[in-house]
Coordinates of C-alpha atoms (C1' of nucleotides) in Angstrom, one line a residue:
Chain Z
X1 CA -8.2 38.4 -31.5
X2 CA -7.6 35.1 -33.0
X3 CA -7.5 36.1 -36.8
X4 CA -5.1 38.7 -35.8
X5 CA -3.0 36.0 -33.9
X6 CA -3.1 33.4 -36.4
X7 CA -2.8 36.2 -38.7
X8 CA 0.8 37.3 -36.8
X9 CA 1.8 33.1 -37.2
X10 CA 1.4 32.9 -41.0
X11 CA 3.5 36.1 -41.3
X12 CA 5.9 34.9 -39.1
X13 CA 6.1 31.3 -40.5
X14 CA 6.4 33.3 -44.3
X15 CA 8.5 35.7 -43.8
X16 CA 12.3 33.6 -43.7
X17 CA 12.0 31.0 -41.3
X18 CA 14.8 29.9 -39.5
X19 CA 15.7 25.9 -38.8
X20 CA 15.4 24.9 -35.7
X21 CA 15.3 21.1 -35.0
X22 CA 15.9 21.3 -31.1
X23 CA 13.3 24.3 -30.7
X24 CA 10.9 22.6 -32.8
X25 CA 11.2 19.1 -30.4
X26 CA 11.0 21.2 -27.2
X27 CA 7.8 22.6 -28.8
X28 CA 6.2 19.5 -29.5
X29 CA 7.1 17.2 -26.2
X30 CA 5.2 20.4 -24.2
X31 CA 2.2 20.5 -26.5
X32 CA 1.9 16.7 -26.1
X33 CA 2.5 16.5 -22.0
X34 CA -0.3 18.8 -21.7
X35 CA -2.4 16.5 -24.4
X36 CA -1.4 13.1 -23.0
X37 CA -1.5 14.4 -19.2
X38 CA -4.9 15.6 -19.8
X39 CA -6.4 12.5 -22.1
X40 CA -4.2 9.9 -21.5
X41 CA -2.4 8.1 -24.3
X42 CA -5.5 6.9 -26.3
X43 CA -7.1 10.1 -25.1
X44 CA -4.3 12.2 -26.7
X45 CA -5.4 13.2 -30.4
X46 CA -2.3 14.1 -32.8
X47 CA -4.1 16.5 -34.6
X48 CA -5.0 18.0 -31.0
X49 CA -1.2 18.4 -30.4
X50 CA 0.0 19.6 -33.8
X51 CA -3.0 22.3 -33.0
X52 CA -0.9 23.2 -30.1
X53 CA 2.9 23.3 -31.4
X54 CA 4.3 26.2 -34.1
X55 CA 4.8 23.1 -36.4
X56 CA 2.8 20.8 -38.2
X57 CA 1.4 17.2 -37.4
X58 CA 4.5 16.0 -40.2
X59 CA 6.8 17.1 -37.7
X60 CA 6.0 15.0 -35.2
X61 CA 5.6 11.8 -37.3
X62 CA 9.4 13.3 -38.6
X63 CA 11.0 13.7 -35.3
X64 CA 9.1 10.8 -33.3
X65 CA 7.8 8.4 -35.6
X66 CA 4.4 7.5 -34.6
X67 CA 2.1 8.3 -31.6
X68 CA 3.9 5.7 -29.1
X69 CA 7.7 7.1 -29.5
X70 CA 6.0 10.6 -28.9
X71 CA 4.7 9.3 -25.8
X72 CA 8.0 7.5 -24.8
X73 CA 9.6 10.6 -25.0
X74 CA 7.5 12.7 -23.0
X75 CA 7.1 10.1 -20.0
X76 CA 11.1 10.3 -20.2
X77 CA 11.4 13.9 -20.5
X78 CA 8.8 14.3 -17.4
X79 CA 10.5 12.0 -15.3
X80 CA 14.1 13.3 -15.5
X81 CA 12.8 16.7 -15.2
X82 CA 11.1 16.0 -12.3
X83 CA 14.0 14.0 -10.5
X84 CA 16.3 17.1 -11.6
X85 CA 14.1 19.6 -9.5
X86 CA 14.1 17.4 -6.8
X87 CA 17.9 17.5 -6.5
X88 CA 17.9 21.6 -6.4
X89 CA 16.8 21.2 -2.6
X90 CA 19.4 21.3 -0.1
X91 CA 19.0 19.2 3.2
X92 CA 20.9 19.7 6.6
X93 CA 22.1 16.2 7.6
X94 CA 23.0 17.6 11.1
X95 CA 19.4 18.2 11.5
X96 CA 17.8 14.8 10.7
X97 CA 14.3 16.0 12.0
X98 CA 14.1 18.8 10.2
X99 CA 15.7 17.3 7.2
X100 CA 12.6 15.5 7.0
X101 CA 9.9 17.6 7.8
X102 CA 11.4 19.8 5.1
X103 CA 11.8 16.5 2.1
X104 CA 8.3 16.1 3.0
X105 CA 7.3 19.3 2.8
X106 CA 9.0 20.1 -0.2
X107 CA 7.6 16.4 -1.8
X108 CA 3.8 17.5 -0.9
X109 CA 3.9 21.0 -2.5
X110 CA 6.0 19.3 -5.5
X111 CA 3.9 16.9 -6.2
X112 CA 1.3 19.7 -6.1
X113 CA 2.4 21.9 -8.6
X114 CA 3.5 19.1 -11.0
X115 CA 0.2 17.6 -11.5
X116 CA 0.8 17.0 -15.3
X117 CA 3.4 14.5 -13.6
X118 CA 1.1 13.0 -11.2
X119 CA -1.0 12.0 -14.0
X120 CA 1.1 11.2 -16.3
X121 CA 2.4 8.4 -13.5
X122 CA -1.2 7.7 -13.0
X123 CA -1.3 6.9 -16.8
X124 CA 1.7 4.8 -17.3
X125 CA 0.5 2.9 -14.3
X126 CA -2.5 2.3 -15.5
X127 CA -0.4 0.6 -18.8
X128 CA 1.2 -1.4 -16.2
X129 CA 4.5 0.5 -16.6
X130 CA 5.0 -0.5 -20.8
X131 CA 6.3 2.6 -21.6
X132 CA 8.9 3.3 -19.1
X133 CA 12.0 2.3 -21.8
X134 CA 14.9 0.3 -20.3
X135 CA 14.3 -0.3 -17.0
X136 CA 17.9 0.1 -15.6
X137 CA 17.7 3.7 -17.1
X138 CA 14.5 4.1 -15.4
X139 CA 16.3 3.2 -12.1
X140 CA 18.4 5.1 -12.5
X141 CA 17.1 8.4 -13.3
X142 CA 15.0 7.3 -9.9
X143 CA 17.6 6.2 -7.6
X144 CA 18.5 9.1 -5.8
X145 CA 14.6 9.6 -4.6
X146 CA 15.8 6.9 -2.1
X147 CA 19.6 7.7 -1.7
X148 CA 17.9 10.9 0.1
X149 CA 16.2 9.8 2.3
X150 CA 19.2 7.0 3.4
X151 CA 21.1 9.8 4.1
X152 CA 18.6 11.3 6.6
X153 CA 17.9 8.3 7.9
X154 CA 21.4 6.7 8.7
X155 CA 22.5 10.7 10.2
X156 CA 19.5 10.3 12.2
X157 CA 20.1 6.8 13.4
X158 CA 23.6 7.7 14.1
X159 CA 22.8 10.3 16.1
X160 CA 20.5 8.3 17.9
X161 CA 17.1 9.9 17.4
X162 CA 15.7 7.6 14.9
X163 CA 15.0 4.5 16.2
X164 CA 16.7 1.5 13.5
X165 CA 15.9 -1.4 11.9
X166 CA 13.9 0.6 9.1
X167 CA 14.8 0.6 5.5
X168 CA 15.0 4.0 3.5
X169 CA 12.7 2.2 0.6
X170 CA 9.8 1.7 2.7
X171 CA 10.1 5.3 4.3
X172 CA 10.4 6.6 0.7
X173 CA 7.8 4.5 -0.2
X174 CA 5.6 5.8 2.4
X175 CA 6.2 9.2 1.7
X176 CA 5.5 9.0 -2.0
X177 CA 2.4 7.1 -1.5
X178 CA 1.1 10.0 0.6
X179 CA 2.1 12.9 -1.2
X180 CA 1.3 11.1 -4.4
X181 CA -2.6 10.3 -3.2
X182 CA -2.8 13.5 -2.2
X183 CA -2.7 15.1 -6.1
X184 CA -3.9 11.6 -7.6
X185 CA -6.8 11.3 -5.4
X186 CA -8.2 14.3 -5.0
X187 CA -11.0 14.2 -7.5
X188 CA -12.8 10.9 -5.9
X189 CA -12.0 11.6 -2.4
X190 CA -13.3 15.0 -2.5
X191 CA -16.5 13.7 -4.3
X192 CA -16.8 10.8 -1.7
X193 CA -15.7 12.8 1.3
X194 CA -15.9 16.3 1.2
X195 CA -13.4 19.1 0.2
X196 CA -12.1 19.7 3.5
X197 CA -8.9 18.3 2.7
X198 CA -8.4 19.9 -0.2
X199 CA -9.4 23.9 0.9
X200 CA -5.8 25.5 1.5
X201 CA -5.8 25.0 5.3
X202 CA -6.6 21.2 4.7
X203 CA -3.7 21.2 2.7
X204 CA -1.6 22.4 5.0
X205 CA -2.7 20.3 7.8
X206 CA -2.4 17.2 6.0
X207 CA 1.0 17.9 5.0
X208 CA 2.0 18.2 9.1
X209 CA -0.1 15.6 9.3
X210 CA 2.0 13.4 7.0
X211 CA 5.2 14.8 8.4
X212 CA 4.0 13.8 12.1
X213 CA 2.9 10.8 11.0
X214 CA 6.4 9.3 9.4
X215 CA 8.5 11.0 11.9
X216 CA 6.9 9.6 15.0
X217 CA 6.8 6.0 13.2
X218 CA 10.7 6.9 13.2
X219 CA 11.1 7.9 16.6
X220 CA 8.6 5.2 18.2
X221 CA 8.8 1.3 18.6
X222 CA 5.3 0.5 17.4
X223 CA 2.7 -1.4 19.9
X224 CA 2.1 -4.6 18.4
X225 CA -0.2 -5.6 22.2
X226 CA -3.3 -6.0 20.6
X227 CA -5.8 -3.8 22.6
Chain C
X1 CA -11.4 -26.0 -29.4
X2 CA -12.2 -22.5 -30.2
X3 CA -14.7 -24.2 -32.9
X4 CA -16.8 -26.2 -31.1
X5 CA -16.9 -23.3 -28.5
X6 CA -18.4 -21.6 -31.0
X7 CA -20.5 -23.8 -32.4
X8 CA -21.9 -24.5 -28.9
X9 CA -22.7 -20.5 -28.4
X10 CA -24.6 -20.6 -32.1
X11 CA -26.6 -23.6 -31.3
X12 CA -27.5 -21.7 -27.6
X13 CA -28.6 -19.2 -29.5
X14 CA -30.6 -20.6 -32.6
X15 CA -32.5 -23.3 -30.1
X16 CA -35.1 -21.5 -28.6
X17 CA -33.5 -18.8 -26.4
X18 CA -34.8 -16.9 -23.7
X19 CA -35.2 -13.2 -23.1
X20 CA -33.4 -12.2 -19.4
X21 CA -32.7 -8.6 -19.8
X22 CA -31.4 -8.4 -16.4
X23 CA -28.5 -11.1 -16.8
X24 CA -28.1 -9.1 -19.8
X25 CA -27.0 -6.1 -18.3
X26 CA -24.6 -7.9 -15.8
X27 CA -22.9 -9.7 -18.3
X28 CA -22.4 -6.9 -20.3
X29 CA -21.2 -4.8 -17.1
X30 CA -18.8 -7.6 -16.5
X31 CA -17.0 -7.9 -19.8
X32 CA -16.9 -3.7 -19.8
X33 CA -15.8 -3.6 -16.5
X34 CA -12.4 -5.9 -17.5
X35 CA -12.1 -3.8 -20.8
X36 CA -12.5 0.0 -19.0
X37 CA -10.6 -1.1 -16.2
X38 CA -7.4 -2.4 -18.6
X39 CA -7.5 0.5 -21.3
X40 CA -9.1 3.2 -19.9
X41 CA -12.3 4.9 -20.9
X42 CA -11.1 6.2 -24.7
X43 CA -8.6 3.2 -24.6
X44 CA -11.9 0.6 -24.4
X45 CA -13.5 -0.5 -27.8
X46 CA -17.2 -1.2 -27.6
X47 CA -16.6 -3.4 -30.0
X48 CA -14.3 -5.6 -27.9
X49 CA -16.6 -5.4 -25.0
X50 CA -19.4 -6.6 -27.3
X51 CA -17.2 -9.8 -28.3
X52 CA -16.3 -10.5 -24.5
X53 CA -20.6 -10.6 -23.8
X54 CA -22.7 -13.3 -24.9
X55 CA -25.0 -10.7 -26.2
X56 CA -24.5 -8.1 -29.6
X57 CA -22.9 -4.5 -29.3
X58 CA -26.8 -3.6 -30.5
X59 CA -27.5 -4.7 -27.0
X60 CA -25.0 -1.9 -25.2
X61 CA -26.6 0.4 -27.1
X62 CA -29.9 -0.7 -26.3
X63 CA -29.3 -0.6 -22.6
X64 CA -26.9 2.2 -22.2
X65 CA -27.1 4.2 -24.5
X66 CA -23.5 5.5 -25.3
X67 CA -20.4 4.4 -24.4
X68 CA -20.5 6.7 -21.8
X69 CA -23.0 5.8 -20.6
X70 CA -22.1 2.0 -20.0
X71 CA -19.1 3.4 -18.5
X72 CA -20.8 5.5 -15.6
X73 CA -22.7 2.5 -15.0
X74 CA -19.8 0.5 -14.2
X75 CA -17.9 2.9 -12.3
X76 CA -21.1 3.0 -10.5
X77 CA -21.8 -0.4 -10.0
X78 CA -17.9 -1.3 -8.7
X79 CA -17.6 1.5 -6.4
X80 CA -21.4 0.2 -4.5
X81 CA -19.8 -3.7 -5.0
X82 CA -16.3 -2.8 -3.9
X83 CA -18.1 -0.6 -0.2
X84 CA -20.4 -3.6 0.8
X85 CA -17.9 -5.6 0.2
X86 CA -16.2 -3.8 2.9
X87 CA -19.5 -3.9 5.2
X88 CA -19.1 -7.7 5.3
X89 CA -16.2 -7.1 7.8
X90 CA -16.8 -7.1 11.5
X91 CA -15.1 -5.2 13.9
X92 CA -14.6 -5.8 17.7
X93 CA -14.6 -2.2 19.4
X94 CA -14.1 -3.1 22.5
X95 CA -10.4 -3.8 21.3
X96 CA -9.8 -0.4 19.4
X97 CA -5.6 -1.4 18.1
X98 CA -7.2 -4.5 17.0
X99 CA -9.7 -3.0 15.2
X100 CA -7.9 -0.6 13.2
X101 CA -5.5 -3.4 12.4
X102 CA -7.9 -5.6 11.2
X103 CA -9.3 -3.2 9.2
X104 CA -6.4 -1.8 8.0
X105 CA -5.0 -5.6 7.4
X106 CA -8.7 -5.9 5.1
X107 CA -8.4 -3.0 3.1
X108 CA -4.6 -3.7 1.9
X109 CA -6.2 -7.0 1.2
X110 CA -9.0 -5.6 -0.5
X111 CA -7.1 -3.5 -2.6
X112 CA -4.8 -5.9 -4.0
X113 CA -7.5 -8.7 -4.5
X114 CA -9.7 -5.9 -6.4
X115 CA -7.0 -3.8 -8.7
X116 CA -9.7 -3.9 -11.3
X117 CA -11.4 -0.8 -8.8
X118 CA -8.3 0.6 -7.8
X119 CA -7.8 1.1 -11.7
X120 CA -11.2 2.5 -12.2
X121 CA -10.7 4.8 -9.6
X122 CA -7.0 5.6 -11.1
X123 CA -9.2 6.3 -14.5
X124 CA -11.7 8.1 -13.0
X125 CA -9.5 10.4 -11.5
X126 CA -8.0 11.2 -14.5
X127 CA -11.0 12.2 -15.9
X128 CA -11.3 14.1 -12.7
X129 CA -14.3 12.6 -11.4
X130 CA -16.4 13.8 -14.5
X131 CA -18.4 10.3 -14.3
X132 CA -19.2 9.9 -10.9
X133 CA -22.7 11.2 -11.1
X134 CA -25.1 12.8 -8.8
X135 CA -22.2 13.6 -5.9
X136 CA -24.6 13.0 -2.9
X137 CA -25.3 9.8 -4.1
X138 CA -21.7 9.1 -4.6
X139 CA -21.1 10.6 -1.3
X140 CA -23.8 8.3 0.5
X141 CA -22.3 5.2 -1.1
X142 CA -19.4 5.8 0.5
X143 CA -20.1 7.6 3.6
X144 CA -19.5 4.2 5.6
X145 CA -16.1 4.4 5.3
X146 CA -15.4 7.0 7.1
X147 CA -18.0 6.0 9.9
X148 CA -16.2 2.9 10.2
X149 CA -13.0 4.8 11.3
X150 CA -14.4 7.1 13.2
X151 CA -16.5 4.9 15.4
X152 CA -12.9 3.0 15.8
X153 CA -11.1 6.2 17.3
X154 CA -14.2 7.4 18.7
X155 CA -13.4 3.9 21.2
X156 CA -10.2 4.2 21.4
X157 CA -10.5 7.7 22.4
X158 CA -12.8 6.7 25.2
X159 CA -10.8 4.2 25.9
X160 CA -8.2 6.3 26.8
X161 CA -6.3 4.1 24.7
X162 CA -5.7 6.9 21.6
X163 CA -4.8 10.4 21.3
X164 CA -7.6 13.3 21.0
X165 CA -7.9 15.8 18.4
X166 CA -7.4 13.9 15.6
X167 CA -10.0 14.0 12.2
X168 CA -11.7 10.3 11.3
X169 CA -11.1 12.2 7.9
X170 CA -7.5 12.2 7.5
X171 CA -7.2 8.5 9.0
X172 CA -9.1 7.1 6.7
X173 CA -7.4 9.3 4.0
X174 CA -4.0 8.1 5.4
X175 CA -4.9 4.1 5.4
X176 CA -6.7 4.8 1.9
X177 CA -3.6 6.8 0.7
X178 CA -1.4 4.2 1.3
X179 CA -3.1 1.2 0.7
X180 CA -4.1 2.4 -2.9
X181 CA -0.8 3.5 -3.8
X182 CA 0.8 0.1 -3.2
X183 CA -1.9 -1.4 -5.9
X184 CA -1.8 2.0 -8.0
X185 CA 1.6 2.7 -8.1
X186 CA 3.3 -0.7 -8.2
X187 CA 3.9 -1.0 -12.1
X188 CA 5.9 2.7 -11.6
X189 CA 7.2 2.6 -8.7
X190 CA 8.7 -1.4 -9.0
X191 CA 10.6 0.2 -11.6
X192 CA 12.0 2.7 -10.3
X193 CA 13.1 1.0 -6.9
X194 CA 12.9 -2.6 -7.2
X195 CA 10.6 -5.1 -6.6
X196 CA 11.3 -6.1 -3.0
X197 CA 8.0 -4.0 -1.8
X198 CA 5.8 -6.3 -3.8
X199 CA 7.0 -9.7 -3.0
X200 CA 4.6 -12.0 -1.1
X201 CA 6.8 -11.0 2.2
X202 CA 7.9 -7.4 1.1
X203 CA 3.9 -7.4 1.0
X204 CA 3.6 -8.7 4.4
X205 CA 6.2 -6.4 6.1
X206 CA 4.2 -3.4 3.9
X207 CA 0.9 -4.1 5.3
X208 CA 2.9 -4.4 8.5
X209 CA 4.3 -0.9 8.6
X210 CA 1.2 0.6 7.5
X211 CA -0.6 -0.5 10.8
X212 CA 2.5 0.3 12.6
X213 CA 2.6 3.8 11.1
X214 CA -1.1 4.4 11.7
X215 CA -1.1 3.3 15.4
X216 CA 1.9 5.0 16.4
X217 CA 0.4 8.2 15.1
X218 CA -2.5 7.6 16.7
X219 CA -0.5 6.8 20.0
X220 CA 1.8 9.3 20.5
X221 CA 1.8 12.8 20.5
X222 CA 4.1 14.1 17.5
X223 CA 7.6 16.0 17.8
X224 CA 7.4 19.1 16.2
X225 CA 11.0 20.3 18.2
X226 CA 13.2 20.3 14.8
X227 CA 16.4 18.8 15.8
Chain H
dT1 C1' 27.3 28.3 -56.8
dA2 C1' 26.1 23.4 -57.5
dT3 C1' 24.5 19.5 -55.0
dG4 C1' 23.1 16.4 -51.6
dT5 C1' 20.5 16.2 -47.4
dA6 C1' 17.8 17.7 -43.5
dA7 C1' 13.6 20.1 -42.4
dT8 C1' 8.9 21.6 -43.4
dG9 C1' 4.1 22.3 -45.6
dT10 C1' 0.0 20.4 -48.0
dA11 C1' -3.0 17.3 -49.3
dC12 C1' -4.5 12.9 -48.9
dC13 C1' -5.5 7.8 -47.6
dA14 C1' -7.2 3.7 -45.1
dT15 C1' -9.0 2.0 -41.2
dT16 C1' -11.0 2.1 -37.1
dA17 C1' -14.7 2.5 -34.1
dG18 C1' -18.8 4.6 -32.2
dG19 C1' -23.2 4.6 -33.4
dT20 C1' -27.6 3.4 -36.4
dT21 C1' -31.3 1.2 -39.4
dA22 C1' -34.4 -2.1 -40.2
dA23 C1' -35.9 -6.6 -40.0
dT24 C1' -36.7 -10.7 -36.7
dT25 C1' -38.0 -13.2 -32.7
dA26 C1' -39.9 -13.6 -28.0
dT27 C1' -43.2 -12.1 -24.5
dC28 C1' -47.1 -9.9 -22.4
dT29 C1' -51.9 -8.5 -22.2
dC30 C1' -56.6 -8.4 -23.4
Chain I
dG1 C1' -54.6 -16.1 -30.3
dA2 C1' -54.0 -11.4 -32.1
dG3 C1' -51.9 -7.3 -31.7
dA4 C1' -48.6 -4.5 -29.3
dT5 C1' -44.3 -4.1 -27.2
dA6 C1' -39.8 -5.5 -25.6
dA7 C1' -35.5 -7.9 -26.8
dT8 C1' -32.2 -9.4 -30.3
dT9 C1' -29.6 -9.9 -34.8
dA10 C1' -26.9 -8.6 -38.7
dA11 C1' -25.5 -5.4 -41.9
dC12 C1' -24.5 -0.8 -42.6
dC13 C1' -22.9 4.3 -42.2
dT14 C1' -19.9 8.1 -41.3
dA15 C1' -16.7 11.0 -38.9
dA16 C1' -12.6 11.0 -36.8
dT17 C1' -7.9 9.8 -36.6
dG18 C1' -3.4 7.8 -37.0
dG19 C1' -0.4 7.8 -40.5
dT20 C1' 1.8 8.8 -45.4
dA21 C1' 3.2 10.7 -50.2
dC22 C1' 5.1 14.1 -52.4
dA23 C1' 6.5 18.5 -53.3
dT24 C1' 9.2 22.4 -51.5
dT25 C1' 12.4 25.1 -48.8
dA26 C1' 16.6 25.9 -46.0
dC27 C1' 21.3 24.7 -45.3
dA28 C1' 26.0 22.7 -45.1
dT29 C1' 30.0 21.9 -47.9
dA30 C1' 33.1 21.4 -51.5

DNA sequence: TATGTAATGTACCATTAGGTTAATTATCTC
DNA sequence: GAGATAATTAACCTAATGGTACATTACATA
């Protein structure tokens, strides 16, 4: 199986090969999110992604000039991808409610499925954020994370079922966090607290869980009587 | 300065010295947890460790081994610190809101004062938990947690005071979730959406909202009529 | 079709860093 | 206090790994 496949690349790569600079970039930022997700950036071995790619270790010395603008360029490339599947989901501002319930929902099984993003977050967080490039570009890709949910929160206040006084960043901010822990988490809660969470109904529940949870901190005046 | 630094540590060691393999072991625990916790397990150089201790990289070896080895000690020893740590906080249940703020209030605290854990755990999880050990030790060390909660709602319940039906579980995993996120998350998420979350006050208003949001959801039951 | 340039393959290098060897010094026990 | 054992030092080893030199192949263009 795996002489006849590496077999199959030789003859491929012999017989005329065709330039392809874009294809060949493409090729390499994959093979190294799946590297750096899964090792982190000292983690991540070169030779480990070159394994990966169509191309050679020269390549990626060639196209990205040492292991640090490799890495650049993957956090960048995750990032924007991620904020451009975000904006593929359509909200109905007349319905503030369920325009929430549903960002939330869609956030919690996001976040899910994208776990090489999760921990490539985790990572950069972990090098307090170095890699992140120019910082207004960074804010920018980001910025319409929060511009969503000001719009569901201003229709909602507006038509008088939120309560006011909140700001979208914090609401954001406790969405994320959630929805974030969730994927980020999972491995030491679970050891320290059981699976229960984590089985496919546990899932579920938590996620109505976090919905109920920020909506009725929307619709509520908190209790501050100490009791 | 430097110099006679040094000089003073040769002397130490060339008069008479004694054997204490105990304060040994801490102080090498200490200077591996600051270097795991800042670079990450493949990130940490034994060698840079060895320089931080008052003792020889032989001496690592000697007591633990490999590197990963040191490093499952430290994770070990952080996570039993970090929970009886916690235990040192008292809780009045006769006054369930109270308690669950206070508690809540002390593990933002926590958190922040001990982001060399949070990153642990951050590191940990990348590794997906791999180093945690025997999982039923793990799991006793931090079984108190959750008790602490529940025995909270459990009053509060009684009390009359909160809702029924809800797990001990997910509100730990809530106040967890969101008080490790704001320490985890800060580098990434300051960049993304400013820093106003992580000044002093921003801070205060954070901690704030997370007792807000926690009580409420523990005081009223949700809306789940999508409007 | 000649030529300069971009893209690719192969072999190699230098250093780092985890780990070890073997000798030395303190401590314990009988 | 003698011999055995535990703790410590300093120098050393080797595989792995990030990075490079150089030759070669495709391609655009004039």
């Amino acid at each position: 199986m795996l002489c006849c496949m590496t077999e199959n690349k030789e003859k491929k790569k012999r017989q005329g090969w065709k330039q392809n600079p874009e294809a060949v970039q493409e090729n390499i930022l994959e093979a190294a999110l799946e590297e750096f997700a899964e090792r982190g950036f000292a983690g991540a071995r070169i030779n480990l992604i070159a394994d990966k790619t169509d191309t050679s270790k020269r390549m990626i010395y060639y196209y990205f000039g040492d292991k640090e603008g490799l890495y650049r360029r993957v956090i960048e490339k995750t990032y924007t991808d991620t904020r451009q599947g975000e904006l593929a989901l359509e909200l109905d501002l007349s319905k503030p409610q369920e325009a929430l319930r549903k960002l939330i929902t869609f956030t919690f099984n996001h976040h899910r499925k994208h776990s090489d993003f999760i921990r490539l977050v985790m990572i950069e967080n972990i090098h307090q954020g170095r890699h992140l490039g120019e910082k207004q570009h960074f804010a920018d890709i980001n910025a319409p994370a929060i511009q969503r949910v000001k719009e569901i929160y201003s229709a909602g206040v507006e038509q008088g079922v939120f309560r006011r006084g909140l700001s979208a960043e914090q609401l954001h901010w406790q969405i994320s966090a959630m929805c974030f822990f969730n994927v980020s988490n999972q491995a030491t809660f679970g050891a320290a607290f059981g699976d229960q969470l984590f089985t496919p109904t546990g899932q579920k529940e938590l996620c109505q869980t976090i919905e109920d949870t920020v909506l009725t901190f929307l619709l509520h005046e908190p209790d501050r009587l100490l009791k």
